[in-house]
Amino acid sequence: MLIEYIAGALVAIFIAIYLLYALIRPERF
């Protein structure tokens, strides 16, 4: 389904941004 594909992409993007932010600002974790 297209909705499932979009949901999976949003989750992947969110995780990628979260990991990048954790690498840039490690003092917050």
mmCIF file of C-alpha atoms in Angstrom:
data_model
loop_
_atom_site.group_PDB
_atom_site.id
_atom_site.type_symbol
_atom_site.label_atom_id
_atom_site.label_comp_id
_atom_site.label_asym_id
_atom_site.label_seq_id
_atom_site.Cartn_x
_atom_site.Cartn_y
_atom_site.Cartn_z
ATOM 1 C CA MET A 1 0.000 0.000 0.000
ATOM 2 C CA LEU A 2 1.114 3.534 -0.685
ATOM 3 C CA ILE A 3 0.182 4.639 2.826
ATOM 4 C CA GLU A 4 2.362 1.938 4.369
ATOM 5 C CA TYR A 5 5.277 2.969 2.143
ATOM 6 C CA ILE A 6 4.907 6.630 3.153
ATOM 7 C CA ALA A 7 4.629 5.703 6.846
ATOM 8 C CA GLY A 8 7.771 3.578 6.621
ATOM 9 C CA ALA A 9 9.643 6.390 4.870
ATOM 10 C CA LEU A 10 8.583 8.905 7.538
ATOM 11 C CA VAL A 11 9.768 6.577 10.305
ATOM 12 C CA ALA A 12 13.104 6.031 8.543
ATOM 13 C CA ILE A 13 13.586 9.787 8.072
ATOM 14 C CA PHE A 14 12.681 10.461 11.719
ATOM 15 C CA ILE A 15 15.192 7.866 12.935
ATOM 16 C CA ALA A 16 17.899 9.255 10.626
ATOM 17 C CA ILE A 17 17.343 12.825 11.868
ATOM 18 C CA TYR A 18 17.295 11.626 15.502
ATOM 19 C CA LEU A 19 20.604 9.785 15.061
ATOM 20 C CA LEU A 20 22.218 12.745 13.289
ATOM 21 C CA TYR A 21 21.057 15.087 16.071
ATOM 22 C CA ALA A 22 22.434 12.673 18.674
ATOM 23 C CA LEU A 23 25.809 12.747 16.903
ATOM 24 C CA ILE A 24 25.805 16.547 16.635
ATOM 25 C CA ARG A 25 24.554 17.203 20.189
ATOM 26 C CA PRO A 26 25.755 14.228 22.308
ATOM 27 C CA GLU A 27 25.425 16.206 25.558
ATOM 28 C CA ARG A 28 21.648 15.861 25.334
ATOM 29 C CA PHE A 29 21.767 12.061 25.500
#
